Amino acid sequence: MPDEELLRTEGLVKVFGRGKDEVRAVDGVDLTLARGEVTALVGQSGSGKSTLGRLLLRLMDPSAGRIRFDGRDVTEVRGADRRDYWREVQAVFQDPFAAFHQYRRVEATLATALQLLPPGTDGRALMEASLASVGLDAAETLAKRPHELSGGQRQRVMLARALMLQPRLLIADEATSMLDASVRVTVLNLLADLRDERGMTVLFVTHDLGQAYYLADRIAVMHRGRIVESGPAERIVAEPEHAYTRSLLADVPKLHRSA
Amino acid sequence: MKALKTLPPRFHAAAAVFLLIGAAGVIGPLVAPAAPGDLLGPSFQPPGADFLLGTDHLGRSVGIQLVHGIRTSLYIGLLAGIAGTVLGVLIGTLAGYRGGLVDEILMGLTNIMITVPAIIVLLLLSISLDTRSVTVMGVCIGAVSWPWTARAVRSQIASLRQREHVDIARLSGSRTWRIIAVELLPYMMSYIVMAFVIQLYGAILAEAALSLLGLGPAGTASLGVMLHWAIAWESIRGGQWWVFLTPTVFITAITFSLLLVQSSLDTVFNPRLRDGKAAR
Amino acid sequence: MTLARLTGLTAHYAAGDAKFHALDDVGLDVQSGQILGVVGESGCGKSTMASVLSLNPGPSLRVTSGTLAIGGKDVDLTDPASHRPLRGGTVALLPQGALNALNPTRRVGAMAHDILAAGDKRIKRAESLRRTAARLEALELPPRVLRAYPHQLSGGMRQRVVTALATLRNPRLLVADEPSSALDVSSQRLLVDLLRRLVSDGLVEGIVFITHDVALLSELADRIAVMYAGRVVEEAPARDLVGSPRHPYSQALLASVLVPEPGTRGRRLAGIPGSPPDLRAPIAGCPFEPRCEHAMDKCAVERPPRLVTGPRDDSCWRSVDTEEAAHAR
């Protein structure tokens, strides 16, 4: 039902290159994100999932198709309208180190986000609150430079940056892929908390079906630019319908544990 | 920056040489007992008690000419270096960040300028512009030497632009000029500094070359002009080595010390070159 | 039968004044016809160990002690010069990112000849090609691959070519360092099948497979060794380790593994708070102590001994106490 949808794409296409070198990275995607849910976009490398993420973030223009956010058509927003969009949609990316400005302290990187907020906003208080919500001590963290933090800490800072804007939709683009297994769980739990406590909508882009299964309410499987199957996470894993989903599940290593 | 402590010894030696020469160029003219153009003694007097570096074909002091010449050459070099670097960075950044048609046009222009030999352009400019002022010469050399920097800056910017921290800055609402100034240029600083040093000594050599051809600045001494007169009056064959050797040695010293400074900076900015020595 | 035995490997990286204690008394056994998996998170030293095991240590690594007994020879790991001749021949390395390790300007046959000539200078080109063709055929690659450039082959074929080249000199032991990390799930599956076949067909006698992915090892390896902070904290048959891990770190690690199986959903998994220790300072007791929920006083000061019980071993004071209590009864 349209009321429960936060974001919807209609026939979204992104083509790179021309003529015979043409690559259809995103090839007609109809994706729906329900409010307050975590949707996992699962695909292997080359499936187009990261391109789709960037299209939804409006960091890239689509070749065709439409994006509707909360009923508004945002496919072509630019300038001030796009900055308004970014107050509602934010992201955490894959590489915890590359996302930071190497030479500036954490405080400076976080403060950049204040540009999108009204002039009188108490930046410091907001930063402290955001860092606390991801389990980091503001007094210690703000003064540090990125190389003084661990990978998990960096990702949490990036999450805090996104949360400063209190977005309605958070896109986590392989946000846990470069983290160790033990740290990964912490970040996944944070995302789950955002859904449970703040009703945030999350798009979790990943190649890892196990993480998707742990965290997400719905799973959409992407292959060669198209979404081949989507549905409740339980159902996708227990009763996959599409051949690709089935082969994906078969190839994923399992632990053979008895619960 | 901690990295500056890892500067190799040759940096300190080279920088010291360059600074000494520069100091001579600044202080020398102020303390010299006469003007460079004054006829002070017999022509082609060898170095001795009266004239530390002897006199030239007109009887002017080579020593006084030298310090004025250093000042002129360095002034032209600095002017050209700054002009060339600023132009190169501006054009390269614009082309690399915007991409598309802007990039194609600017790079087309750059490529044309690279293929036309700079010396020819300089020759034509010098001949057609009626003035022989030092400032004009500096600006002309700068106007001709920016393409190399522009190309290098453009490809750096184009690749830096893809980095995630640029995306994060965009998502945080940063506008284009802010992204260039805050997210891109600091990562380019090492590049820009090195490009400036290279342009500096390139310009000094260009001035020497132009002056050698008789197109040097009028009214003042420069190292190139000194060399020009030395050759015009056949000092090499005539045995008046001090007239010829003085400008040669100092042009070489300036250029070489700057070259060493630039290559040492490379080890600071490029950690991989550094670690090769540290791993022992 | 033991194919290779690594004992007492201790090594550090020297960077200026600081020493980075990458490995601390590491010991492993590889059985003939078996795959030993080594699992650990970043910084645990598994790649460093792989480089030493394959007789290919990095230039800034200083090995202060360690012996590798393989093929009847005892290799002194502290002396890199001594084991040059064995490299590639007795032990071969399948490196990380192997897919991109192929020289794009050379044909497969030429690279194969280089590899074989490194072991035997007198070998003729025709002979190299013949042996390589035989090996390619064993991996189901057509002979035309010999004349191909890497970019002319598909990803899957390249993976097999790299594996073939790594095993060309018939090494007894193959050390695979995170070969699957950059791969798709389906390519990973193919690689796993390929490696198992190498062992079952006798093309190599044993494999040491290093990864951060426990689930992958549970399907591939016969035995699994868990590394933390430069030490091996537990080693056991794969099924035993996955089913009943003893060391608290192994337990926590296995508890953070997320696979699409029932049981993963609906529970809140915990992860491991804190981070691995700074290896610039030598550690007296157990390196996991600060993060361990079962830590006792002596864990911080005394290094836990390696306790061997049947086919399993682990280094934990709790296991020692449990064992003693069991014997006391």
CSV table of N, CA, C and O in Angstrom, one decimal, chain B residues 135-200:
chain,number,residue,atom,x,y,z
B,135,THR,N,59.5,41.9,-15.5
B,135,THR,CA,58.1,41.3,-15.1
B,135,THR,C,57.4,40.7,-16.3
B,135,THR,O,56.9,39.6,-16.2
B,136,VAL,N,57.5,41.3,-17.4
B,136,VAL,CA,56.8,40.8,-18.6
B,136,VAL,C,57.4,39.4,-19.0
B,136,VAL,O,56.7,38.5,-19.3
B,137,MET,N,58.7,39.4,-18.8
B,137,MET,CA,59.4,38.1,-19.2
B,137,MET,C,59.0,37.0,-18.2
B,137,MET,O,58.7,35.9,-18.7
B,138,GLY,N,58.9,37.3,-17.0
B,138,GLY,CA,58.5,36.4,-16.0
B,138,GLY,C,57.1,35.8,-16.3
B,138,GLY,O,56.8,34.6,-16.3
B,139,VAL,N,56.2,36.8,-16.6
B,139,VAL,CA,54.8,36.4,-16.9
B,139,VAL,C,54.7,35.5,-18.1
B,139,VAL,O,54.0,34.5,-18.2
B,140,CYS,N,55.5,35.9,-19.2
B,140,CYS,CA,55.5,35.1,-20.4
B,140,CYS,C,55.9,33.7,-20.2
B,140,CYS,O,55.3,32.8,-20.7
B,141,ILE,N,57.0,33.6,-19.5
B,141,ILE,CA,57.5,32.2,-19.2
B,141,ILE,C,56.5,31.4,-18.4
B,141,ILE,O,56.2,30.2,-18.7
B,142,GLY,N,55.8,32.0,-17.5
B,142,GLY,CA,54.8,31.4,-16.7
B,142,GLY,C,53.6,31.0,-17.6
B,142,GLY,O,53.1,29.9,-17.5
B,143,ALA,N,53.3,31.9,-18.5
B,143,ALA,CA,52.2,31.6,-19.4
B,143,ALA,C,52.4,30.4,-20.4
B,143,ALA,O,51.5,29.9,-21.0
B,144,VAL,N,53.6,30.1,-20.5
B,144,VAL,CA,54.0,29.0,-21.4
B,144,VAL,C,54.2,27.7,-20.7
B,144,VAL,O,54.2,26.6,-21.3
B,145,SER,N,54.5,27.7,-19.4
B,145,SER,CA,54.9,26.5,-18.7
B,145,SER,C,53.8,25.9,-17.9
B,145,SER,O,54.0,24.8,-17.3
B,146,TRP,N,52.6,26.4,-18.0
B,146,TRP,CA,51.5,25.8,-17.2
B,146,TRP,C,51.0,24.4,-17.7
B,146,TRP,O,50.5,23.6,-16.9
B,147,PRO,N,51.1,24.1,-19.0
B,147,PRO,CA,50.4,22.9,-19.5
B,147,PRO,C,50.9,21.6,-18.7
B,147,PRO,O,50.0,20.8,-18.4
B,148,TRP,N,52.1,21.5,-18.4
B,148,TRP,CA,52.5,20.3,-17.7
B,148,TRP,C,51.8,20.1,-16.4
B,148,TRP,O,51.3,19.0,-16.1
B,149,THR,N,51.8,21.2,-15.6
B,149,THR,CA,51.2,21.1,-14.3
B,149,THR,C,49.7,20.9,-14.5
B,149,THR,O,49.1,20.1,-13.8
B,150,ALA,N,49.1,21.5,-15.5
B,150,ALA,CA,47.6,21.3,-15.7
B,150,ALA,C,47.3,19.9,-16.0
B,150,ALA,O,46.3,19.3,-15.4
B,151,ARG,N,48.1,19.2,-16.8
B,151,ARG,CA,47.8,17.8,-17.1
B,151,ARG,C,47.9,17.0,-15.9
B,151,ARG,O,47.0,16.1,-15.6
B,152,ALA,N,49.0,17.2,-15.1
B,152,ALA,CA,49.2,16.4,-13.9
B,152,ALA,C,48.1,16.6,-12.9
B,152,ALA,O,47.5,15.6,-12.3
B,153,VAL,N,47.7,17.9,-12.7
B,153,VAL,CA,46.7,18.2,-11.7
B,153,VAL,C,45.4,17.6,-12.1
B,153,VAL,O,44.6,17.1,-11.3
B,154,ARG,N,45.1,17.7,-13.4
B,154,ARG,CA,43.8,17.3,-13.9
B,154,ARG,C,43.6,15.8,-13.6
B,154,ARG,O,42.5,15.3,-13.2
B,155,SER,N,44.6,15.0,-13.9
B,155,SER,CA,44.4,13.5,-13.7
B,155,SER,C,44.3,13.2,-12.2
B,155,SER,O,43.6,12.3,-11.8
B,156,GLN,N,45.1,13.9,-11.4
B,156,GLN,CA,45.0,13.7,-9.9
B,156,GLN,C,43.6,14.0,-9.4
B,156,GLN,O,42.9,13.3,-8.7
B,157,ILE,N,43.1,15.2,-9.8
B,157,ILE,CA,41.7,15.6,-9.4
B,157,ILE,C,40.7,14.6,-9.9
B,157,ILE,O,39.8,14.3,-9.1
B,158,ALA,N,40.8,14.2,-11.1
B,158,ALA,CA,39.8,13.3,-11.7
B,158,ALA,C,39.7,12.0,-10.9
B,158,ALA,O,38.6,11.5,-10.6
B,159,SER,N,40.9,11.5,-10.4
B,159,SER,CA,40.8,10.3,-9.6
B,159,SER,C,40.4,10.5,-8.2
B,159,SER,O,39.7,9.8,-7.6
B,160,LEU,N,40.9,11.7,-7.6
B,160,LEU,CA,40.5,12.0,-6.2
B,160,LEU,C,39.0,12.2,-6.1
B,160,LEU,O,38.4,11.9,-5.0
B,161,ARG,N,38.4,12.7,-7.1
B,161,ARG,CA,37.0,13.0,-7.1
B,161,ARG,C,36.2,11.8,-6.9
B,161,ARG,O,35.1,11.9,-6.4
B,162,GLN,N,36.7,10.6,-7.2
B,162,GLN,CA,35.9,9.4,-7.1
B,162,GLN,C,35.9,8.9,-5.6
B,162,GLN,O,35.2,7.9,-5.3
B,163,ARG,N,36.8,9.5,-4.8
B,163,ARG,CA,37.0,8.9,-3.5
B,163,ARG,C,35.7,9.1,-2.6
B,163,ARG,O,35.0,10.0,-2.7
B,164,GLU,N,35.6,8.2,-1.6
B,164,GLU,CA,34.4,8.2,-0.8
B,164,GLU,C,34.3,9.4,0.1
B,164,GLU,O,33.2,9.9,0.3
B,165,HIS,N,35.4,10.0,0.5
B,165,HIS,CA,35.2,11.2,1.4
B,165,HIS,C,34.6,12.4,0.6
B,165,HIS,O,34.0,13.3,1.2
B,166,VAL,N,34.8,12.4,-0.7
B,166,VAL,CA,34.2,13.4,-1.6
B,166,VAL,C,32.7,13.2,-1.6
B,166,VAL,O,31.9,14.1,-1.5
B,167,ASP,N,32.3,11.9,-1.7
B,167,ASP,CA,30.8,11.6,-1.7
B,167,ASP,C,30.2,12.0,-0.4
B,167,ASP,O,29.1,12.6,-0.3
B,168,ILE,N,30.9,11.7,0.7
B,168,ILE,CA,30.4,12.1,2.0
B,168,ILE,C,30.3,13.6,2.1
B,168,ILE,O,29.3,14.1,2.7
B,169,ALA,N,31.2,14.3,1.6
B,169,ALA,CA,31.1,15.8,1.7
B,169,ALA,C,29.9,16.3,0.9
B,169,ALA,O,29.2,17.2,1.3
B,170,ARG,N,29.7,15.6,-0.3
B,170,ARG,CA,28.5,16.0,-1.1
B,170,ARG,C,27.2,15.7,-0.3
B,170,ARG,O,26.3,16.6,-0.2
B,171,LEU,N,27.2,14.5,0.3
B,171,LEU,CA,26.0,14.2,1.1
B,171,LEU,C,25.8,15.1,2.3
B,171,LEU,O,24.7,15.2,2.8
B,172,SER,N,26.9,15.7,2.7
B,172,SER,CA,26.8,16.6,3.8
B,172,SER,C,26.4,18.0,3.4
B,172,SER,O,26.4,18.9,4.2
B,173,GLY,N,26.2,18.2,2.1
B,173,GLY,CA,25.8,19.5,1.6
B,173,GLY,C,26.9,20.4,1.1
B,173,GLY,O,26.6,21.6,0.8
B,174,SER,N,28.1,19.9,1.1
B,174,SER,CA,29.2,20.8,0.6
B,174,SER,C,29.0,21.1,-0.9
B,174,SER,O,28.7,20.3,-1.7
B,175,ARG,N,29.3,22.4,-1.2
B,175,ARG,CA,29.2,22.8,-2.6
B,175,ARG,C,30.5,22.6,-3.3
B,175,ARG,O,31.6,22.4,-2.7
B,176,THR,N,30.5,22.8,-4.6
B,176,THR,CA,31.7,22.5,-5.4
B,176,THR,C,32.9,23.2,-5.0
B,176,THR,O,34.0,22.5,-4.8
B,177,TRP,N,32.9,24.5,-4.8
B,177,TRP,CA,34.1,25.2,-4.4
B,177,TRP,C,34.7,24.7,-3.1
B,177,TRP,O,35.9,24.6,-2.9
B,178,ARG,N,33.8,24.4,-2.2
B,178,ARG,CA,34.2,23.9,-0.9
B,178,ARG,C,34.8,22.5,-1.0
B,178,ARG,O,35.8,22.2,-0.3
B,179,ILE,N,34.2,21.7,-1.9
B,179,ILE,CA,34.8,20.3,-2.0
B,179,ILE,C,36.2,20.5,-2.6
B,179,ILE,O,37.1,19.8,-2.2
B,180,ILE,N,36.4,21.3,-3.6
B,180,ILE,CA,37.7,21.5,-4.2
B,180,ILE,C,38.7,22.0,-3.2
B,180,ILE,O,39.8,21.5,-3.0
B,181,ALA,N,38.3,23.0,-2.4
B,181,ALA,CA,39.2,23.6,-1.5
B,181,ALA,C,39.5,22.7,-0.3
B,181,ALA,O,40.7,22.6,0.1
B,182,VAL,N,38.5,22.0,0.2
B,182,VAL,CA,38.7,21.3,1.5
B,182,VAL,C,39.0,19.8,1.2
B,182,VAL,O,39.9,19.2,1.9
B,183,GLU,N,38.3,19.2,0.3
B,183,GLU,CA,38.5,17.7,0.1
B,183,GLU,C,39.6,17.4,-0.9
B,183,GLU,O,40.1,16.3,-0.9
B,184,LEU,N,39.8,18.2,-1.9
B,184,LEU,CA,40.7,17.8,-3.0
B,184,LEU,C,42.1,18.5,-2.8
B,184,LEU,O,43.1,17.8,-2.9
B,185,LEU,N,42.1,19.8,-2.7
B,185,LEU,CA,43.4,20.5,-2.8
B,185,LEU,C,44.4,20.0,-1.7
B,185,LEU,O,45.6,19.8,-1.9
B,186,PRO,N,43.9,19.8,-0.4
B,186,PRO,CA,44.9,19.3,0.6
B,186,PRO,C,45.6,18.0,0.2
B,186,PRO,O,46.8,17.8,0.5
B,187,TYR,N,44.9,17.2,-0.5
B,187,TYR,CA,45.5,15.9,-0.9
B,187,TYR,C,46.5,16.2,-2.1
B,187,TYR,O,47.3,15.3,-2.4
B,188,MET,N,46.4,17.3,-2.7
B,188,MET,CA,47.2,17.7,-3.8
B,188,MET,C,48.4,18.5,-3.4
B,188,MET,O,49.2,18.8,-4.3
B,189,MET,N,48.5,18.9,-2.2
B,189,MET,CA,49.5,19.9,-1.8
B,189,MET,C,50.9,19.5,-2.1
B,189,MET,O,51.7,20.2,-2.7
B,190,SER,N,51.2,18.2,-1.9
B,190,SER,CA,52.5,17.7,-2.1
B,190,SER,C,52.8,17.8,-3.6
B,190,SER,O,53.9,18.3,-4.0
B,191,TYR,N,51.8,17.5,-4.4
B,191,TYR,CA,52.0,17.6,-5.9
B,191,TYR,C,52.2,19.0,-6.3
B,191,TYR,O,53.1,19.3,-7.1
B,192,ILE,N,51.4,19.9,-5.7
B,192,ILE,CA,51.5,21.3,-6.2
B,192,ILE,C,52.9,21.9,-5.7
B,192,ILE,O,53.5,22.6,-6.5
B,193,VAL,N,53.3,21.6,-4.6
B,193,VAL,CA,54.6,22.1,-4.1
B,193,VAL,C,55.7,21.6,-5.0
B,193,VAL,O,56.6,22.4,-5.5
B,194,MET,N,55.7,20.3,-5.3
B,194,MET,CA,56.7,19.8,-6.2
B,194,MET,C,56.6,20.4,-7.6
B,194,MET,O,57.7,20.7,-8.2
B,195,ALA,N,55.4,20.6,-8.1
B,195,ALA,CA,55.3,21.2,-9.4
B,195,ALA,C,55.8,22.6,-9.4
B,195,ALA,O,56.5,23.0,-10.4
B,196,PHE,N,55.6,23.3,-8.3
B,196,PHE,CA,56.1,24.7,-8.2
B,196,PHE,C,57.6,24.7,-8.3
B,196,PHE,O,58.2,25.5,-9.0
B,197,VAL,N,58.3,23.8,-7.5
B,197,VAL,CA,59.7,23.8,-7.5
B,197,VAL,C,60.3,23.5,-8.9
B,197,VAL,O,61.2,24.1,-9.4
B,198,ILE,N,59.6,22.5,-9.6
B,198,ILE,CA,60.1,22.1,-10.9
B,198,ILE,C,59.9,23.3,-11.9
B,198,ILE,O,60.8,23.6,-12.7
B,199,GLN,N,58.8,24.0,-11.8
B,199,GLN,CA,58.6,25.2,-12.6
B,199,GLN,C,59.6,26.3,-12.3
B,199,GLN,O,60.0,27.0,-13.2
B,200,LEU,N,59.9,26.4,-11.1
B,200,LEU,CA,60.9,27.4,-10.7
B,200,LEU,C,62.2,27.2,-11.4
B,200,LEU,O,62.7,28.2,-12.1
